[in-house]
PDB file of C-alpha atoms in Angstrom:
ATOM      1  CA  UNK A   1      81.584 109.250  74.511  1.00  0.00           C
ATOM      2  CA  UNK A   2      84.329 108.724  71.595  1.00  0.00           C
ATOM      3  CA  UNK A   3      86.985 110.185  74.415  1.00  0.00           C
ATOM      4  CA  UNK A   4      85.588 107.273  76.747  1.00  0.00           C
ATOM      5  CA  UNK A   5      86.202 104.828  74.239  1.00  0.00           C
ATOM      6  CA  UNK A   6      89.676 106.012  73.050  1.00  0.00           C
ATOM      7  CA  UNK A   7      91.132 106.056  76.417  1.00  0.00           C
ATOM      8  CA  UNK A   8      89.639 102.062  77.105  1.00  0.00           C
ATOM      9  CA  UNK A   9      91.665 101.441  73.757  1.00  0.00           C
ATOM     10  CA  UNK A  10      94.676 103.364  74.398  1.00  0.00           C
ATOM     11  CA  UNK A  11      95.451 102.935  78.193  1.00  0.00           C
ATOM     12  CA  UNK A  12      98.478 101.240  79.093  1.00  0.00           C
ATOM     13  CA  UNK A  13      99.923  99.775  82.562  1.00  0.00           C
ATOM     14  CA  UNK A  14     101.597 102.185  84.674  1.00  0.00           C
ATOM     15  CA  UNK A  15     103.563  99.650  86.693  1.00  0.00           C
ATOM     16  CA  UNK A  16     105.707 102.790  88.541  1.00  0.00           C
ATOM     17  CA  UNK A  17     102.387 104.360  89.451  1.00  0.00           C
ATOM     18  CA  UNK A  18     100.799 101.518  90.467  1.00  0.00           C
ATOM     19  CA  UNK A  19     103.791 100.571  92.488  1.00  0.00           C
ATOM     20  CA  UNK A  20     103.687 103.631  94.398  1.00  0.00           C
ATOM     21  CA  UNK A  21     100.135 104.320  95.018  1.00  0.00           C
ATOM     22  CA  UNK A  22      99.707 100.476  95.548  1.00  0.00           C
ATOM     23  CA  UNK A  23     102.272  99.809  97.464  1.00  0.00           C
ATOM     24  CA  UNK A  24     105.160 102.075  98.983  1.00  0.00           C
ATOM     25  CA  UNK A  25     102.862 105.222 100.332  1.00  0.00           C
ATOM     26  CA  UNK A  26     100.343 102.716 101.871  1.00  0.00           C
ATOM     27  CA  UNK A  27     103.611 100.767 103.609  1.00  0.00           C
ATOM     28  CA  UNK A  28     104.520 103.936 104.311  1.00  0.00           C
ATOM     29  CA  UNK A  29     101.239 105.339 105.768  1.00  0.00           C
ATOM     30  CA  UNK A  30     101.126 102.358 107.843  1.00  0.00           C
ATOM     31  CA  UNK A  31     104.345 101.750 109.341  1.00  0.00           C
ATOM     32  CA  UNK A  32     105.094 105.391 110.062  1.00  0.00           C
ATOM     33  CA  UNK A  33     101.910 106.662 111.023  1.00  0.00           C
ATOM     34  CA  UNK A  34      99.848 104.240 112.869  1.00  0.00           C
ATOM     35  CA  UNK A  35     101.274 105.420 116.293  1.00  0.00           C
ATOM     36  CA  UNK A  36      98.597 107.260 118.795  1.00  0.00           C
ATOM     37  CA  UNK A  37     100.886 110.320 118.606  1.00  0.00           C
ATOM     38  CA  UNK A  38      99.720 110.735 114.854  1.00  0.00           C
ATOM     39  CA  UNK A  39      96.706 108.970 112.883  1.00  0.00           C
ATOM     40  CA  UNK A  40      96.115 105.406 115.444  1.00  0.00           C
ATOM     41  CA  UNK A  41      95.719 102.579 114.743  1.00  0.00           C
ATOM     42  CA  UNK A  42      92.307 101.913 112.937  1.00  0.00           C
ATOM     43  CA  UNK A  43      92.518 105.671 111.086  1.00  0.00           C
ATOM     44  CA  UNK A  44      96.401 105.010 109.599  1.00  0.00           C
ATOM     45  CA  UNK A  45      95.126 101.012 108.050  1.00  0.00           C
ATOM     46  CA  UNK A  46      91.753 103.220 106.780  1.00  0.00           C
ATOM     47  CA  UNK A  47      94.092 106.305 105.135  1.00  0.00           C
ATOM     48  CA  UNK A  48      96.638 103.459 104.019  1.00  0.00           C
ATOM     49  CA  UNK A  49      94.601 100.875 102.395  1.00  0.00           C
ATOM     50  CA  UNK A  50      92.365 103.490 100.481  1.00  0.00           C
ATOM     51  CA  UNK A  51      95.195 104.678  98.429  1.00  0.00           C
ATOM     52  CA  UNK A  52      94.898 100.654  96.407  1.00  0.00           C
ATOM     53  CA  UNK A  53      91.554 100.300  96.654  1.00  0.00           C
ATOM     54  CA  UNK A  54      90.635 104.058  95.502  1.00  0.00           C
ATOM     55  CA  UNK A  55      93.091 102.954  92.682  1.00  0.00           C
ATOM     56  CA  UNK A  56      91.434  99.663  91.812  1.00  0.00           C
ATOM     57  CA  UNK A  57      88.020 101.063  91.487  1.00  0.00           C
ATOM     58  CA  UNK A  58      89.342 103.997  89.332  1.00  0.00           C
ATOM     59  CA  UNK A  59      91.058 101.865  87.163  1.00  0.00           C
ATOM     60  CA  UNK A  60      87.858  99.365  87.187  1.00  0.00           C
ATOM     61  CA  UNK A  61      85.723 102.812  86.066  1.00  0.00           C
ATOM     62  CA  UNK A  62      87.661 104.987  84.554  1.00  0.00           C
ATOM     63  CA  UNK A  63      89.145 102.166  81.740  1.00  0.00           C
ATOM     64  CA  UNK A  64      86.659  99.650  82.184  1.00  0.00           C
ATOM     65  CA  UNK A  65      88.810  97.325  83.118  1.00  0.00           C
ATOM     66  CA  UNK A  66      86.484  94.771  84.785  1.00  0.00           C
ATOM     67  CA  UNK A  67      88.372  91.743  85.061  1.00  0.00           C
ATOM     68  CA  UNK A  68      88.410  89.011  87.571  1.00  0.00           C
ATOM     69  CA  UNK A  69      91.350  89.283  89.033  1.00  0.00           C
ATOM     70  CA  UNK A  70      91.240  93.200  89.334  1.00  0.00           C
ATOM     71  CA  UNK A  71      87.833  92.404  91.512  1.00  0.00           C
ATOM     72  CA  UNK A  72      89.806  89.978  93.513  1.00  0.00           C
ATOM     73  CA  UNK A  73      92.519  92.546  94.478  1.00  0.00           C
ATOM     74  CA  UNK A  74      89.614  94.912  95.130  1.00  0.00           C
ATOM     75  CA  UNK A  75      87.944  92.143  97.955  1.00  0.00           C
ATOM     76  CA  UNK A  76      91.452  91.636  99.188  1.00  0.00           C
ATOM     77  CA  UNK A  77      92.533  95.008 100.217  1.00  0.00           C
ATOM     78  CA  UNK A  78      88.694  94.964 101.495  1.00  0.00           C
ATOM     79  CA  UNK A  79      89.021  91.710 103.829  1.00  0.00           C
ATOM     80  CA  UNK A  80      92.226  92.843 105.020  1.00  0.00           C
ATOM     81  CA  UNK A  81      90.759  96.459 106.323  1.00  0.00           C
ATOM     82  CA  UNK A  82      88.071  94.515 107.995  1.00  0.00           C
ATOM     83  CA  UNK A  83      90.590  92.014 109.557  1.00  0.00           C
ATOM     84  CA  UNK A  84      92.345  95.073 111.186  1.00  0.00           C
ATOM     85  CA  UNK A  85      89.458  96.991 112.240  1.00  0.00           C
ATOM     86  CA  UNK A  86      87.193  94.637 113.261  1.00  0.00           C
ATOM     87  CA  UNK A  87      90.198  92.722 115.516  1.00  0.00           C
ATOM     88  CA  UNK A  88      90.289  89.660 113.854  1.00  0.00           C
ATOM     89  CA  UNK A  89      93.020  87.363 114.766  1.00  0.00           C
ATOM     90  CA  UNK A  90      96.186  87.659 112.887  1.00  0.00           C
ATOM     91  CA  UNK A  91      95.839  84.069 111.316  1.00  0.00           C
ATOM     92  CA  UNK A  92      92.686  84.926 109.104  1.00  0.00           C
ATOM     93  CA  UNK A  93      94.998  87.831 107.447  1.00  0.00           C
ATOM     94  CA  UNK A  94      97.841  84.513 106.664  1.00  0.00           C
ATOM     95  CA  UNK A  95      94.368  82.705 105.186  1.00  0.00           C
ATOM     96  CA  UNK A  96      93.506  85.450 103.150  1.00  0.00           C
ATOM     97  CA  UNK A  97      96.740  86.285 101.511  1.00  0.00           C
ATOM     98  CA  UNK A  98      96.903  82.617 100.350  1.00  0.00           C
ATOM     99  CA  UNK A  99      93.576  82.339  99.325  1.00  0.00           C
ATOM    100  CA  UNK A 100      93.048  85.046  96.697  1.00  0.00           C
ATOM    101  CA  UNK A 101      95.777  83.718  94.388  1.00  0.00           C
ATOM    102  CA  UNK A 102      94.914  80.295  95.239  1.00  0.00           C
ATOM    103  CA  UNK A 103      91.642  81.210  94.005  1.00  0.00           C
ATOM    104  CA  UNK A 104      93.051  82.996  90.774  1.00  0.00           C
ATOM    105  CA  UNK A 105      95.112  79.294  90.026  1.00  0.00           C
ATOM    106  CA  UNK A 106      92.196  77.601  90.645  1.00  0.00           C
ATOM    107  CA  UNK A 107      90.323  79.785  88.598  1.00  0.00           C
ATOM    108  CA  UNK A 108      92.685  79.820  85.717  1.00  0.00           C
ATOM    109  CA  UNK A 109      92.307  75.733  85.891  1.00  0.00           C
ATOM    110  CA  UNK A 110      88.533  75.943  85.918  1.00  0.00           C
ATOM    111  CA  UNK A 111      88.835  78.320  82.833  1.00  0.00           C
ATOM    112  CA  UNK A 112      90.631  75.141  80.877  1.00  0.00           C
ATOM    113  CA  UNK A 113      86.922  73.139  80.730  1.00  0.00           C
ATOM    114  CA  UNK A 114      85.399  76.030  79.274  1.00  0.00           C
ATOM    115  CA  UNK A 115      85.839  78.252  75.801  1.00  0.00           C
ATOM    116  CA  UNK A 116      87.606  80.718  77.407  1.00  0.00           C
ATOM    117  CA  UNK A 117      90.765  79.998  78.723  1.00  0.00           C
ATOM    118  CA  UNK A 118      92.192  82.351  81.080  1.00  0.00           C
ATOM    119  CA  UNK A 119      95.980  82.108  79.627  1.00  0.00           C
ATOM    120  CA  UNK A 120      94.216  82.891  76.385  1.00  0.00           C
ATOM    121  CA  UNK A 121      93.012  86.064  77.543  1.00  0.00           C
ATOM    122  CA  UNK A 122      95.948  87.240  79.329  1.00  0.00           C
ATOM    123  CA  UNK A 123      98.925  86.219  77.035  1.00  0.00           C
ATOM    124  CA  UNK A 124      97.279  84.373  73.640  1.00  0.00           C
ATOM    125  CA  UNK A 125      94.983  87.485  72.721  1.00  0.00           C
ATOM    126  CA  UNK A 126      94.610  89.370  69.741  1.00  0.00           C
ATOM    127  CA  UNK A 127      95.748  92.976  71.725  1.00  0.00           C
ATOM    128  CA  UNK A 128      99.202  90.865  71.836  1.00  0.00           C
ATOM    129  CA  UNK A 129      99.510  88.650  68.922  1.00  0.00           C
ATOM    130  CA  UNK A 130      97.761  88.296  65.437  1.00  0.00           C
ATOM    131  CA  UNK A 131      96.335  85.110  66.530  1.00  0.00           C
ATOM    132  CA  UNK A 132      94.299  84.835  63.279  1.00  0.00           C
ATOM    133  CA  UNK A 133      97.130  84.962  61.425  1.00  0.00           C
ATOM    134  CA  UNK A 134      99.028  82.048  63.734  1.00  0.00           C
ATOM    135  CA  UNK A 135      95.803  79.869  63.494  1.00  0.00           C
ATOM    136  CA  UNK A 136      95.111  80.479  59.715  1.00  0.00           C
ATOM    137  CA  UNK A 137      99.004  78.978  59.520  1.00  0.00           C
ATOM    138  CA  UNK A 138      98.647  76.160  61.934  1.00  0.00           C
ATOM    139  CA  UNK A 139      95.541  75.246  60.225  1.00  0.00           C
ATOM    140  CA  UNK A 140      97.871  75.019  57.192  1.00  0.00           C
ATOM    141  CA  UNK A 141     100.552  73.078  58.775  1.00  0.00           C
ATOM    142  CA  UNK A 142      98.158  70.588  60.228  1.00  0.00           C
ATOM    143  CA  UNK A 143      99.951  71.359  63.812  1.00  0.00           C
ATOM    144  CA  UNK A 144      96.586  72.919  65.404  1.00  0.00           C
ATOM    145  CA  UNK A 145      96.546  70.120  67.849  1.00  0.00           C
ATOM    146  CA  UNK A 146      99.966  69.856  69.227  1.00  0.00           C
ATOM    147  CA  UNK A 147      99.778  73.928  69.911  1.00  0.00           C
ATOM    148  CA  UNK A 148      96.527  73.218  71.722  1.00  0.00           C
ATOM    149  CA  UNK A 149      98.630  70.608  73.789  1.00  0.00           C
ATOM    150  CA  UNK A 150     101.306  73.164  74.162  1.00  0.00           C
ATOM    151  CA  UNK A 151      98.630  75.886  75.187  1.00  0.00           C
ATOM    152  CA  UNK A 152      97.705  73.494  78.174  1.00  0.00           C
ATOM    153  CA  UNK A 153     101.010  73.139  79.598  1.00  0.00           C
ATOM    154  CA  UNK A 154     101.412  76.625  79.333  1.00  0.00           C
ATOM    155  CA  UNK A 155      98.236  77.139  81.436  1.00  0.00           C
ATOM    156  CA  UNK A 156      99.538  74.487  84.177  1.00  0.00           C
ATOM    157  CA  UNK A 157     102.856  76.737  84.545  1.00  0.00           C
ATOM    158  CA  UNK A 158     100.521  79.546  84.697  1.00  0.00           C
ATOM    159  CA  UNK A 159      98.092  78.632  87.641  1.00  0.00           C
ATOM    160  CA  UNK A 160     101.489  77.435  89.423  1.00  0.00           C
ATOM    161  CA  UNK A 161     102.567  80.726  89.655  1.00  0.00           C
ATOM    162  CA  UNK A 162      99.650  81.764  91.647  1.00  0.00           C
ATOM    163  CA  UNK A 163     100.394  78.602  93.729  1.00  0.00           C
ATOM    164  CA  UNK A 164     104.137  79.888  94.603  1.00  0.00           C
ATOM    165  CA  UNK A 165     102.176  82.891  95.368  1.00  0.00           C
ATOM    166  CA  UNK A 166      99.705  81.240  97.747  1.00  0.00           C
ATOM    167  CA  UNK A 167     102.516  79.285  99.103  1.00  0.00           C
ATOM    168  CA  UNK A 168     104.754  82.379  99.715  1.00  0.00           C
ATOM    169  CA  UNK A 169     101.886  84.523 100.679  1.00  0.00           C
ATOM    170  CA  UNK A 170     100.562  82.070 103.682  1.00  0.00           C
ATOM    171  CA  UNK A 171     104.916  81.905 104.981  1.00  0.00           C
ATOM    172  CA  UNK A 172     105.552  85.486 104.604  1.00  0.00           C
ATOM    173  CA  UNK A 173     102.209  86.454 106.607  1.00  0.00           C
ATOM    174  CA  UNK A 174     102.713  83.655 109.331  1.00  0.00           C
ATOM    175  CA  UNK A 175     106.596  84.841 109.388  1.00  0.00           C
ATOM    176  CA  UNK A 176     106.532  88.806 110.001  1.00  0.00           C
ATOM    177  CA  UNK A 177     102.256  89.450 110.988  1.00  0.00           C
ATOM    178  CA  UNK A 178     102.604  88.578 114.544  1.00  0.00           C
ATOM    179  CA  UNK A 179     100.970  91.108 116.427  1.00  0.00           C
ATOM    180  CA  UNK A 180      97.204  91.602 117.540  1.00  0.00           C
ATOM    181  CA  UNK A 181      95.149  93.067 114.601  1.00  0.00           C
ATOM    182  CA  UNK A 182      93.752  96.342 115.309  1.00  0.00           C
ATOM    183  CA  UNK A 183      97.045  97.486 117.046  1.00  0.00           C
ATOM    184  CA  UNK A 184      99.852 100.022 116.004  1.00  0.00           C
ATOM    185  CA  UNK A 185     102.296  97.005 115.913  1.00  0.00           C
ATOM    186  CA  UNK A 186     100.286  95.166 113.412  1.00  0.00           C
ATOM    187  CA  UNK A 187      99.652  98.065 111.016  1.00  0.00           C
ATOM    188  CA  UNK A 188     103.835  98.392 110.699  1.00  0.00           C
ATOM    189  CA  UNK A 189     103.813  94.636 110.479  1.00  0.00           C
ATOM    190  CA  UNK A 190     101.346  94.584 107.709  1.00  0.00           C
ATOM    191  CA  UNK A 191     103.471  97.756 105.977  1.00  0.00           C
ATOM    192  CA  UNK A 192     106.526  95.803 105.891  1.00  0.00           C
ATOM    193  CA  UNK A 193     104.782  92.375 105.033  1.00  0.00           C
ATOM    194  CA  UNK A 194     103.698  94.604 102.317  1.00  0.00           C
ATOM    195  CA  UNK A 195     107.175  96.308 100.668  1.00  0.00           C
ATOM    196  CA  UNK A 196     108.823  92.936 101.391  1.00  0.00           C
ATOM    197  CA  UNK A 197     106.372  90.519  99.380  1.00  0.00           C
ATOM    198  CA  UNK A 198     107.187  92.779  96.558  1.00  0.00           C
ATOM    199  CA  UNK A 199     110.597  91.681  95.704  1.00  0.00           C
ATOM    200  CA  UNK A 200     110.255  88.214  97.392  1.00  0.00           C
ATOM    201  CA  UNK A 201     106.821  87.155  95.332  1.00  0.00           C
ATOM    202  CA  UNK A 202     105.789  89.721  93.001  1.00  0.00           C
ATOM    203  CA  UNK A 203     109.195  90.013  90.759  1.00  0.00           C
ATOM    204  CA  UNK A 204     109.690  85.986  90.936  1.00  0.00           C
ATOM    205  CA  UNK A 205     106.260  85.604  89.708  1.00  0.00           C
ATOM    206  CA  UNK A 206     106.910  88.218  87.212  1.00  0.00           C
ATOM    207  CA  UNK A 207     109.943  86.002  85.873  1.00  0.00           C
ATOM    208  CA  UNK A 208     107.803  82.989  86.085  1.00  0.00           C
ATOM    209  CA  UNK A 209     105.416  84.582  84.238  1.00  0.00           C
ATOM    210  CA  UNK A 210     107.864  86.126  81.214  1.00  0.00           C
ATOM    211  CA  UNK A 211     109.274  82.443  81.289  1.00  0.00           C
ATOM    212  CA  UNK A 212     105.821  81.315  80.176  1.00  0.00           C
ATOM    213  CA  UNK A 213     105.121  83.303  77.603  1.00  0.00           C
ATOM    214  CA  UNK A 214     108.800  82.639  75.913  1.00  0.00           C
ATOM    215  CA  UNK A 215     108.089  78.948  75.975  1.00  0.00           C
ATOM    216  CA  UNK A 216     104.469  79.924  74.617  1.00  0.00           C
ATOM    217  CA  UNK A 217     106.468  82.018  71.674  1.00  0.00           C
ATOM    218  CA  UNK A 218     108.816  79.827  71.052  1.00  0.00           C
ATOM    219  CA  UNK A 219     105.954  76.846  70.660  1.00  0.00           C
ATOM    220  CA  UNK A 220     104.444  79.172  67.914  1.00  0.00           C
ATOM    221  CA  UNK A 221     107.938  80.271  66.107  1.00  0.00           C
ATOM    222  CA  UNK A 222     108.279  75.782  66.128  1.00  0.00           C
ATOM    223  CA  UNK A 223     104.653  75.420  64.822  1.00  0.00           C
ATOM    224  CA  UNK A 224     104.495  78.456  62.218  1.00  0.00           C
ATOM    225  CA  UNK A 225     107.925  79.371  61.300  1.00  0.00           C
ATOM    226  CA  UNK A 226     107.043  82.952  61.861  1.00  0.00           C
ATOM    227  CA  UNK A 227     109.341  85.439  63.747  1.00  0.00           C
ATOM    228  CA  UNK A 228     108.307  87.239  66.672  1.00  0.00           C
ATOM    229  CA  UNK A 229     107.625  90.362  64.462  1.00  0.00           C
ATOM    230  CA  UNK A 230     105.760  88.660  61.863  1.00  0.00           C
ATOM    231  CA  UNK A 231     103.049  87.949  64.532  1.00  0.00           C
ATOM    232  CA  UNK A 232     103.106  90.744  67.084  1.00  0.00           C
ATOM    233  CA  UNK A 233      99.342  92.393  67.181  1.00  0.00           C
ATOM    234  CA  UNK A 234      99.523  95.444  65.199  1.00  0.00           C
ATOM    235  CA  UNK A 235      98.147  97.156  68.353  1.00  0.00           C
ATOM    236  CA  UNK A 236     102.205  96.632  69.887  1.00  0.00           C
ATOM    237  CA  UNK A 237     103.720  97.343  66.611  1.00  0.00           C
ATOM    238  CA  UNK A 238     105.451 100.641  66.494  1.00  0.00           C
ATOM    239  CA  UNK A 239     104.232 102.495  63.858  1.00  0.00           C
ATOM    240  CA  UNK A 240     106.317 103.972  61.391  1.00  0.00           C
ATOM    241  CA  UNK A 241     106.264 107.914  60.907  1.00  0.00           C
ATOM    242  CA  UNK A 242     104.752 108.212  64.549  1.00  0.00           C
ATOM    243  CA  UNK A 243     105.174 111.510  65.726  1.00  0.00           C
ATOM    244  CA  UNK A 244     103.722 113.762  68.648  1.00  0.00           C
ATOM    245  CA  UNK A 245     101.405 115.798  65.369  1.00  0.00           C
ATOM    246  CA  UNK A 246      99.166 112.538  65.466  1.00  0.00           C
ATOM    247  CA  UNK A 247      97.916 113.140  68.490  1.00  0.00           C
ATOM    248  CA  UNK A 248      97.200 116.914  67.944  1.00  0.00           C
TER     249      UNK A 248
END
């Protein structure tokens, strides 16, 4: 049981993993293998879309990880197995790559009205900053309110990256998905639709998204006067005399 809970605690993103098993050998599986001389059509999109979706629900189980946009990604490789196998027209795969980060935005705008706010939880969170330490200090500095302003705009840039997604999702389906669903030519469509919305949507979003949290950081440093290692959750601090023997 302690093992369990050490590796929830301790497990960090594995962005060249999930890269690979996410999204170059399921391009690959796809786009190489979906001709009748090897796997077909239906067997190559079943063999290439399990490699994310076994992924997803291991990560979701193994690290406890449930989160709502990790369920999302889950439905998503879902619908777009069932578009392909059940021969759904092309256009409802276009729908459904704009609507699950539409949803996300949407979500994250939703989250504003309520105590939880979503761009709390993913970049204002104790597991990344000492945020009783910044609030104990703008508390002091009577500049609690104007942060709270500043936390809003923050989460308006934030569900507008999910919009550039939607948006670039929707034109880069339309634009190389042409083909019949449930065909060879689709399955190397969807591969390459695939490796190609990587560098044209996830790495822009990416820099959208490091943008935000620099104009969140540099709010605080305004507000608080601390640096950025004065208030960096001692969970990301390196700690001193770390060695390989304290993990024996």
């Amino acid at each position: 049981m302690s093992n369990t809970n050490t590796e929830t605690h301790t497990h960090k993103p594995r962005p060249w993993v999930d890269l690979l098993i996410s999204i170059i050998i399921p391009s690959a599986i796809l786009m190489k293998l979906s001709g009748p001389e090897y796997l077909g059509p239906a067997a190559a999109l079943i063999v290439g879309l399990a490699f994310p979706l076994s992924w997803g629900l291991f990560e979701l189980v193994r690290y406890r990880k449930y989160n709502f946009i990790a369920v999302l990604g889950i439905i998503s490789v879902g619908l777009t197995g069932g578009i392909g196998l059940l021969s759904l027209d092309a256009q409802w795969l276009a729908i459904k790559e704009a609507a699950i980060p539409a949803i996300i935005g949407l979500a994250v705008l939703i989250s504003t009205r309520t105590r939880y706010p979503l761009v709390k939880t993913l970049l204002y969170n104790p597991a990344v900053l000492n945020v009783d330490k910044i609030q104990k200090k703008l508390e002091e500095e009577g500049t609690e309110d104007v942060f709270q302003e500043r936390l809003l705009k923050a989460t308006y840039f934030f569900a507008g990256t999910f919009l550039f997604s939607s948006i670039m999702n929707y034109i880069l389906a339309k634009w190389i998905v042409t083909s019949p669903s449930g065909t060879t030519a689709f399955n190397e469509e969807l591969g390459r639709m695939t490796l190609v919305s990587y560098p044209m949507i996830a790495i822009p979003s990416m820099i959208m998204m490091i943008a935000i949290f620099y104009y969140l950081w540099r709010s605080i440093r305004r507000l608080t006067g601390y640096s950025l290692e004065e208030v960096l959750s001692s969970q990301v601090e390196p700690q001193p005399g770390h060695s390989d023997e304290t993990s024996r």
